[in-house]
CSV table of C-alpha atoms (C1' of nucleotides) in Angstrom, one decimal:
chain,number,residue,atom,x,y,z
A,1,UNK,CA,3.1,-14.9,11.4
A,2,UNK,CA,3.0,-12.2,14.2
A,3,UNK,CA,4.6,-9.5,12.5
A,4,UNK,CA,2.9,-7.1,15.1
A,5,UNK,CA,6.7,-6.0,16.6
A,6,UNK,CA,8.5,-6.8,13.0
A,7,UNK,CA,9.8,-2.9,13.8
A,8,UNK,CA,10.6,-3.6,17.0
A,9,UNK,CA,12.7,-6.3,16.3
A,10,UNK,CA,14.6,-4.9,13.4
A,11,UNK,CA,15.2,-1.6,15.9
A,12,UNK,CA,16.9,-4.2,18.3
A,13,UNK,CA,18.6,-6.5,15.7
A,14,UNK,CA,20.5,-3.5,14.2
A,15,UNK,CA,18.1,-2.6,11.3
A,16,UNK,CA,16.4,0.7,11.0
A,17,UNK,CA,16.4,3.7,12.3
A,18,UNK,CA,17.0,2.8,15.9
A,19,UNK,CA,19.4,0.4,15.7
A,20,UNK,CA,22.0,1.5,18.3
A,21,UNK,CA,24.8,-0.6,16.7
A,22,UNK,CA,24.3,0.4,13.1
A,23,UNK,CA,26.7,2.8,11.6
A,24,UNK,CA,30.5,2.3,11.6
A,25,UNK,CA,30.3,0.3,8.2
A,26,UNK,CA,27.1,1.6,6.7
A,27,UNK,CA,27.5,2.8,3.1
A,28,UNK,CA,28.6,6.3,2.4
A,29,UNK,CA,28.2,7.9,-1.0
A,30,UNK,CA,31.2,8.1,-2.4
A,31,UNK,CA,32.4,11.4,-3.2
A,32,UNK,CA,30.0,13.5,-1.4
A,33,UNK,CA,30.5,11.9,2.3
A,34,UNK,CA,26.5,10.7,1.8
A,35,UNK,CA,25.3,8.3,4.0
A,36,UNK,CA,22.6,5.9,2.9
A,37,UNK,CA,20.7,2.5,4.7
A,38,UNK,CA,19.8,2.6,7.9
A,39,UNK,CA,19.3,5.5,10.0
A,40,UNK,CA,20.5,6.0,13.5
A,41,UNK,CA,19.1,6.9,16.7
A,42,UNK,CA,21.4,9.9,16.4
A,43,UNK,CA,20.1,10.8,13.3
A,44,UNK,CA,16.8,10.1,14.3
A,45,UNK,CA,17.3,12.8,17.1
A,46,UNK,CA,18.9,15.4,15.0
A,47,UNK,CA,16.7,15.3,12.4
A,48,UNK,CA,13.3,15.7,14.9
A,49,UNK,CA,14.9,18.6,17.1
A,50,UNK,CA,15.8,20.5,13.8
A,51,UNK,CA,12.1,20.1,12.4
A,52,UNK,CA,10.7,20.9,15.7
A,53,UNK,CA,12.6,24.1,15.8
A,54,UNK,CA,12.9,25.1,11.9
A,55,UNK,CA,9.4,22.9,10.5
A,56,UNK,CA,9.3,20.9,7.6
A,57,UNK,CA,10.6,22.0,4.1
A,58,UNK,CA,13.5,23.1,2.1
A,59,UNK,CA,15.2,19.3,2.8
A,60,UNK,CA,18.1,19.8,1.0
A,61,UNK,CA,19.3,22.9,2.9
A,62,UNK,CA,17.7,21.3,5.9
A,63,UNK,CA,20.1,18.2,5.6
A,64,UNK,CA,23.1,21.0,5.7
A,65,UNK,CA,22.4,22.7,8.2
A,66,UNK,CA,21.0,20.0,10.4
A,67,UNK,CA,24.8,18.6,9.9
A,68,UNK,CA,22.9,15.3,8.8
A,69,UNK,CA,25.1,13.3,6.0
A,70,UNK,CA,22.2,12.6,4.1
A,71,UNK,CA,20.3,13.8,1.0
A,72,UNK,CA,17.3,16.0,1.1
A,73,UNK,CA,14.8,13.2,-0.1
A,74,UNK,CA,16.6,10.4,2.3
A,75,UNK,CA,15.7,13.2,5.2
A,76,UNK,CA,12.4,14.0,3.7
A,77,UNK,CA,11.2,10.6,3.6
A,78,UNK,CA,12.3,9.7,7.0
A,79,UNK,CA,10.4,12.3,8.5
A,80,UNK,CA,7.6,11.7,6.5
A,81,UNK,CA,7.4,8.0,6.8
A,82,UNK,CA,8.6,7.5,10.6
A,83,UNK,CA,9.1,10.4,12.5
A,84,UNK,CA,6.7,12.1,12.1
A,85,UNK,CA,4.7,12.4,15.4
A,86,UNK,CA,1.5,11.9,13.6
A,87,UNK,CA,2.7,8.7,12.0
A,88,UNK,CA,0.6,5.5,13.4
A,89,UNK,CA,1.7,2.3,13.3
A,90,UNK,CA,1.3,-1.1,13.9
A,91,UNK,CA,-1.8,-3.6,12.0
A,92,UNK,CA,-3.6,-2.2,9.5
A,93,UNK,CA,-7.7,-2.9,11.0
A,94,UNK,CA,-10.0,-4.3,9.3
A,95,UNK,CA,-11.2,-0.7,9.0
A,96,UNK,CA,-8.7,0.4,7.2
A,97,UNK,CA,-8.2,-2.7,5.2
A,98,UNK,CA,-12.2,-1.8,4.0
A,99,UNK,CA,-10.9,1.3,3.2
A,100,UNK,CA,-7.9,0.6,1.4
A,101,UNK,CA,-9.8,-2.0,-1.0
A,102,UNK,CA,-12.1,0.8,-1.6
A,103,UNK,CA,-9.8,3.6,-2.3
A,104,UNK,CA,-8.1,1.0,-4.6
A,105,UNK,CA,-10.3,0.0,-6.9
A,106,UNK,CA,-11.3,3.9,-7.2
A,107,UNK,CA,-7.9,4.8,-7.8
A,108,UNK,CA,-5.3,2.3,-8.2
A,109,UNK,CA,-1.9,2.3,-7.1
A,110,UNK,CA,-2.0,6.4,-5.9
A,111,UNK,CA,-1.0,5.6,-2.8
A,112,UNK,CA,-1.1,9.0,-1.5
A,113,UNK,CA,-4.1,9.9,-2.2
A,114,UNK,CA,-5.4,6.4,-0.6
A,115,UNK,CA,-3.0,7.3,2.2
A,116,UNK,CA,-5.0,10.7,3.0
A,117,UNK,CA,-8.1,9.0,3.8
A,118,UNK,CA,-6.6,6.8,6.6
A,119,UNK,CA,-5.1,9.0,9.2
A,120,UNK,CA,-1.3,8.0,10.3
A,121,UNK,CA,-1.1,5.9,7.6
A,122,UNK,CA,1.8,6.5,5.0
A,123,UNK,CA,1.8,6.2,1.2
A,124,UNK,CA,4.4,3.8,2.1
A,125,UNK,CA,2.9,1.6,4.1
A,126,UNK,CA,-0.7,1.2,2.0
A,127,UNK,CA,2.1,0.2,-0.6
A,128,UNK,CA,3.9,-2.1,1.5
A,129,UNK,CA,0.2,-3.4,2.7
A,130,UNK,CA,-1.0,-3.6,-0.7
A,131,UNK,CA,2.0,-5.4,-2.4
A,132,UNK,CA,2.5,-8.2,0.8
A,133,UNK,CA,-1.4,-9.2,1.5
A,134,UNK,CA,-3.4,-8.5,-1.8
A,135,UNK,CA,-0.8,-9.0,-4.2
A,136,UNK,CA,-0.4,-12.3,-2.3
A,137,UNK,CA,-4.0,-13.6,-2.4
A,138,UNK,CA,-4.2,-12.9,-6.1
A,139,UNK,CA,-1.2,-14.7,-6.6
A,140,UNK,CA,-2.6,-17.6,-4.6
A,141,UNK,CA,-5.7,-17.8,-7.0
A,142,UNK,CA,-3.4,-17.5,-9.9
A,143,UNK,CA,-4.2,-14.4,-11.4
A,144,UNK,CA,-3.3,-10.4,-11.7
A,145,UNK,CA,-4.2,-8.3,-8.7
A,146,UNK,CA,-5.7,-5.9,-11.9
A,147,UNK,CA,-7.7,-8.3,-13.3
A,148,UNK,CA,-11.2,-7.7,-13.7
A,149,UNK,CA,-11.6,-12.0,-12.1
A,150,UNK,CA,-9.6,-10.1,-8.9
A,151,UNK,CA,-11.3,-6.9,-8.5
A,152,UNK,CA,-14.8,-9.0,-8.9
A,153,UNK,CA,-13.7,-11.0,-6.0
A,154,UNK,CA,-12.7,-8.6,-3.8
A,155,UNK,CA,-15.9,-7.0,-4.4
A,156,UNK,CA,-18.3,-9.6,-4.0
A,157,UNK,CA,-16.3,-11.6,-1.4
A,158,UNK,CA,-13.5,-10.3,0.4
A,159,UNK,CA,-15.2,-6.8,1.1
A,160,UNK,CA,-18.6,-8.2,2.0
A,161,UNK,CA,-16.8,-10.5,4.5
A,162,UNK,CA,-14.8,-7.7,5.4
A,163,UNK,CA,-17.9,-6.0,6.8
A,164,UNK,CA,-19.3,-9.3,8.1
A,165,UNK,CA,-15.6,-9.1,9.9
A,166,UNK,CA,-15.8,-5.8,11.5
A,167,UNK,CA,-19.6,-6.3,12.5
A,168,UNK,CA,-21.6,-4.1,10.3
A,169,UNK,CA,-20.9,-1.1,8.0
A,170,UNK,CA,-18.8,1.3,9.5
A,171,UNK,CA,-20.6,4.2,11.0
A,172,UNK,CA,-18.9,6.1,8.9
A,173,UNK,CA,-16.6,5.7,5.9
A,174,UNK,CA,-14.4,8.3,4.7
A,175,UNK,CA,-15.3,10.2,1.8
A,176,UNK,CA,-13.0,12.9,2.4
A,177,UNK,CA,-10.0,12.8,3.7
A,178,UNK,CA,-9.9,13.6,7.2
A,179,UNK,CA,-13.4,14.3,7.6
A,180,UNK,CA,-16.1,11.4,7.5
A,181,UNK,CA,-19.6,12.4,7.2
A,182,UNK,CA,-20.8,9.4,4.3
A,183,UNK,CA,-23.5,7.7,5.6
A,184,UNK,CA,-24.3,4.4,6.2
A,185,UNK,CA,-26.5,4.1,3.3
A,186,UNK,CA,-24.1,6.1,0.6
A,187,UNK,CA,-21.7,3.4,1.7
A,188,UNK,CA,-23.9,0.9,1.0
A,189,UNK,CA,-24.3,1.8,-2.4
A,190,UNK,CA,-20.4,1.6,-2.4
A,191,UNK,CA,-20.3,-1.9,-1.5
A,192,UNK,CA,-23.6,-3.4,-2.7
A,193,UNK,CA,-23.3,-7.3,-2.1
A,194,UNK,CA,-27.0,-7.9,-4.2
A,195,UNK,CA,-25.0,-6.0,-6.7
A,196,UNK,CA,-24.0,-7.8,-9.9
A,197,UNK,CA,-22.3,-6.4,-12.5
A,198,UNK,CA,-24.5,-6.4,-15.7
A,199,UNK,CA,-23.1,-7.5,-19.4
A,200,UNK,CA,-21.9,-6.4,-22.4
A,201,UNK,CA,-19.6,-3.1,-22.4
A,202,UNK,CA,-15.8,-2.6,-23.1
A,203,UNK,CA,-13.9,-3.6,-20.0
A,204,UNK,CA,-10.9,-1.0,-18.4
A,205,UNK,CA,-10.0,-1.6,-15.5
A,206,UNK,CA,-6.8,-1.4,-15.6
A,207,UNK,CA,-7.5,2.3,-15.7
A,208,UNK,CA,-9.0,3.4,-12.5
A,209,UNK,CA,-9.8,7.1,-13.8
A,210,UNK,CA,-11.8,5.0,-16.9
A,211,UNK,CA,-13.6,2.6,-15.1
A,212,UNK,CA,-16.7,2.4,-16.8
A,213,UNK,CA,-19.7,2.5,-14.4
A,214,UNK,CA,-23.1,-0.1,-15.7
A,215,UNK,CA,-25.2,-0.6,-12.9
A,216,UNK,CA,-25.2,2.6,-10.7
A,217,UNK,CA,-28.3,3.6,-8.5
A,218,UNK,CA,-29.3,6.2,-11.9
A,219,UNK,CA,-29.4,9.2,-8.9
A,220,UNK,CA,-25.7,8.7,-7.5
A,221,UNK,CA,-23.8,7.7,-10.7
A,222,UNK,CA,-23.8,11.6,-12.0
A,223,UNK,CA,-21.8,12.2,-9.0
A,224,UNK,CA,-18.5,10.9,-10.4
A,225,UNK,CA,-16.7,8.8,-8.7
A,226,UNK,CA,-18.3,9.3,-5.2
A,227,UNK,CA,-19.7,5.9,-5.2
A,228,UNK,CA,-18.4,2.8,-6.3
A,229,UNK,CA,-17.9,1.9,-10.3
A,230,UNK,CA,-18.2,-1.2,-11.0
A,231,UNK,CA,-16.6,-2.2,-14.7
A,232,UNK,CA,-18.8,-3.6,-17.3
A,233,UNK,CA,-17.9,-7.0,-18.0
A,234,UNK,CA,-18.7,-9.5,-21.0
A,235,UNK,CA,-17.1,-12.3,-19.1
A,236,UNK,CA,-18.9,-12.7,-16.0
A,237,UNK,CA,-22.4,-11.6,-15.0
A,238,UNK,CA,-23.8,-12.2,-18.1
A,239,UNK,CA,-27.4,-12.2,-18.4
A,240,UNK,CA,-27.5,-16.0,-20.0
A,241,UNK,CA,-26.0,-16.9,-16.2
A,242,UNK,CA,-22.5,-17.6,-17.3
A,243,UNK,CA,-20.2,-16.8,-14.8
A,244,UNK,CA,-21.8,-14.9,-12.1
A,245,UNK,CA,-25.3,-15.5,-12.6
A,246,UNK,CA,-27.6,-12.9,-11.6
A,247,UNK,CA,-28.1,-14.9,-8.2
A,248,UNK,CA,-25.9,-17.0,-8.0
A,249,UNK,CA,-22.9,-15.2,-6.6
A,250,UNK,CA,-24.6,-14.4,-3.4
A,251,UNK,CA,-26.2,-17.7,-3.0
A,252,UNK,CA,-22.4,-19.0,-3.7
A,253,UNK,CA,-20.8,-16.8,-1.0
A,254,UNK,CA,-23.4,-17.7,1.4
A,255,UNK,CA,-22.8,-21.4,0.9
A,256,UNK,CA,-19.2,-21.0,1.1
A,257,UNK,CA,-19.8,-18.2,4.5
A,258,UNK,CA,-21.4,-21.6,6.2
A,259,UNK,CA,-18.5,-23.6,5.5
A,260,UNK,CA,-15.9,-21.3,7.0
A,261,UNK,CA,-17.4,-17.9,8.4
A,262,UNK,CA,-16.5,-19.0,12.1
A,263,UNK,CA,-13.1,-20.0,11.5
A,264,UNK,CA,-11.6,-16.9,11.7
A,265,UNK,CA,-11.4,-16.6,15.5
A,266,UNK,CA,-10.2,-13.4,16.4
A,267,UNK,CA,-7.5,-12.6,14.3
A,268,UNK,CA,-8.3,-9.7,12.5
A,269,UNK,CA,-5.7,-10.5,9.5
A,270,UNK,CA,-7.2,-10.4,6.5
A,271,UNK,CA,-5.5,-13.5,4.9
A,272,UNK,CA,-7.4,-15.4,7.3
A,273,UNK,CA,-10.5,-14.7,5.2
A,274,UNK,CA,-8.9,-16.6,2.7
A,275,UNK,CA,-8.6,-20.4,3.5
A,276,UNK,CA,-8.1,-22.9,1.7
A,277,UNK,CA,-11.9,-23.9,0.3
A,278,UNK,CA,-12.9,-20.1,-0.1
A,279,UNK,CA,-9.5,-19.8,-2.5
A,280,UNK,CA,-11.2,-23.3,-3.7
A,281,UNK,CA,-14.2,-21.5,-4.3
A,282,UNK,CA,-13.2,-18.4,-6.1
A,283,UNK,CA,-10.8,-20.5,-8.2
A,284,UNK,CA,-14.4,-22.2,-9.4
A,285,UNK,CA,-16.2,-19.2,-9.8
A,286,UNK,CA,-13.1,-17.7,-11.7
A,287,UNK,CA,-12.7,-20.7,-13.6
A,288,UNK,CA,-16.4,-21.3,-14.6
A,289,UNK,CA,-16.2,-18.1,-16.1
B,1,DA,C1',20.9,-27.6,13.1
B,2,DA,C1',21.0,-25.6,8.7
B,3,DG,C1',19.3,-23.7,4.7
B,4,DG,C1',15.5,-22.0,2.0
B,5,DC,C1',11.4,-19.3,1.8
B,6,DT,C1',8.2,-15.8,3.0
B,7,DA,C1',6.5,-11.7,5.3
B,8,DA,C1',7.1,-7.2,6.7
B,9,DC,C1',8.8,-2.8,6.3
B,10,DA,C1',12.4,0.7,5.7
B,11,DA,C1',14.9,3.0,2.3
B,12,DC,C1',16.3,4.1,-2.2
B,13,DC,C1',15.6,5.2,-7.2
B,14,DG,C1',13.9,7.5,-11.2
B,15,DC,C1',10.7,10.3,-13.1
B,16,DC,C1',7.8,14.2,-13.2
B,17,DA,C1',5.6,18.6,-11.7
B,18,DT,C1',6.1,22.8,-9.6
B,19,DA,C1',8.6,26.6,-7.5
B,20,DT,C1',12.2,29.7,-7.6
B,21,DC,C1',15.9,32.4,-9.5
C,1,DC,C1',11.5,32.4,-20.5
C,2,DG,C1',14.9,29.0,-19.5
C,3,DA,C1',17.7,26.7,-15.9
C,4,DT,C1',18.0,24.9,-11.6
C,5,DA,C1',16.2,23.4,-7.1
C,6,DT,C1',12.9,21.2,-4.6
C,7,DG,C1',9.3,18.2,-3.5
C,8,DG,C1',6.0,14.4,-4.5
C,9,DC,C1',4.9,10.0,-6.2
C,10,DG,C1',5.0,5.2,-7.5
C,11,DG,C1',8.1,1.3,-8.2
C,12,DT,C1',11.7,-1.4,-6.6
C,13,DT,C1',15.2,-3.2,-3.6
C,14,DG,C1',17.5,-4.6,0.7
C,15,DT,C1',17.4,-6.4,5.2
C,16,DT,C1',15.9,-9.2,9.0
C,17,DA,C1',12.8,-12.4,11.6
C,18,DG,C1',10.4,-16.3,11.7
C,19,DC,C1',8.6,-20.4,9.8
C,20,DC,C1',9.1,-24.6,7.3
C,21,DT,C1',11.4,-28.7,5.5
DNA sequence: AAGGCTAACAACCGCCATATC
DNA sequence: CGATATGGCGGTTGTTAGCCT
């Protein structure tokens, strides 16, 4: 589904900011003459030229004085999320998909903090991302998006395809936001595809700030969370070869990269990295565990 | 052709932290 | 120091387009 122009097409059929026919029967709050849904055009306008004169902040009285029938937040988040000239939109790249999957399994669902290290990019729409396109592959191999079966796969196949996608590591990969001077090689210890998590240990991962690090170049895991943690886990990896064996996995993705890596064409969504025998696949490897 | 389903995204809600009075 | 205002954040809902049956 092209959903390049979804905007687009809600701005023309009435929905969203833009929507030149949208406001004679649009919800007020009661009481308080409030306005809420859709924003206009109009309001669109009003709400830029009084920023542009007056800057951000103090929404509430900004809302007032603007003359705009809306609450401080509503006016806040508009601005925030859509106006805003530094806003980009449009597909998320394969870039920033790396990125995001990244950021995620450092810090879970804090959005804006994931959001500063992609320029343009909104809190919102990493959610939005995160909830339509991960959440959906997990569901599709039946199980949590915060399972430890989940993260392992995005870690040893959809992120190492990922890279395989975008033609190499990135030159550089954000380590701070804004400002990208990680290397190539302090990203590969981010995403090591030999890497296999080791056994024993409690697992946590359901609490990104406790994710307990067990096989860490020794000379980058004092640095915190810099690098990538990987959870322990007593259910796969295990040293007996349960699971993913010690060599296995990567022989298994390479198999299963044969079968499919050129099917992709050039689309760059990431779904597409998920057919039907690599969902196969990872159901095996999740199942064998 | 019609209805159901899904994807995508804007907007809202509730809670919490911080700032201000 | 307490009360109130404000802003930030994550979760959730609502709406529409497009696809599928």
């Amino acid at each position: 589904m092209d959903t390049s122009n979804v905007h687009d097409q809600m701005k023309s059929a009435g929905y969203g900011s833009l929507a030149a026919a949208a406001a004679p029967d649009q919800p007020i709050e009661e009481g308080l003459g409030l306005r809420t849904g859709p924003w206009t055009a109009e309001e669109d306008s009003i709400l830029i030229d009084y920023v542009n004169l007056h800057g951000e902040g103090r929404w509430n009285s900004l809302a007032r004085h603007a003359g705009l029938k809306r609450t401080g937040k509503s006016c806040r988040l508009r601005w925030l999320n859509y106006l805003r000239p530094s806003v980009r939109r449009g597909n998320i790249t394969l870039q920033e998909q790396l990125i995001i999957l990244r950021l995620h399994s450092r810090w879970g669902n804090r959005w804006s903090k994931i959001a500063e290290y992609l320029p343009g990019r909104t809190d919102n729409e990493i959610k939005n991302y995160w909830r339509t396109r991960v959440q959906k592959q997990a569901k599709q191999l039946k199980c949590d998006v915060n399972s430890k079966q989940f993260q392992d796969a995005m870690r040893y196949v959809w992120i190492p395809r990922l890279i395989e996608r975008i033609g190499g590591l990135p030159e550089s990969l954000p380590d701070q936001p804004r400002t990208c001077t990680t290397t190539t090689s302090e990203f590969e210890y981010w995403v090591d595809t030999n890497f296999v998590p080791k056994t024993s240990g409690s697992t946590s991962s359901d609490s990104y700030d406790q994710v307990q690090a067990c096989s860490i170049p020794t000379d980058r895991t004092s640095s915190g969370d810099e690098f990538m943690t990987y959870p322990c886990s007593g259910q796969y990896g295990s040293e007996n070869g349960s699971g993913y064996s010690q060599n296995g996995i990567n022989s298994d993705i390479h198999d299963f990269e044969q079968i499919d890596y050129c099917s992709t064409g050039g689309d760059t969504s990431v779904e597409n990295l998920w057919n039907e025998e690599n969902i196969w696949f990872l159901q095996q490897q999740l199942s064998d565990g």
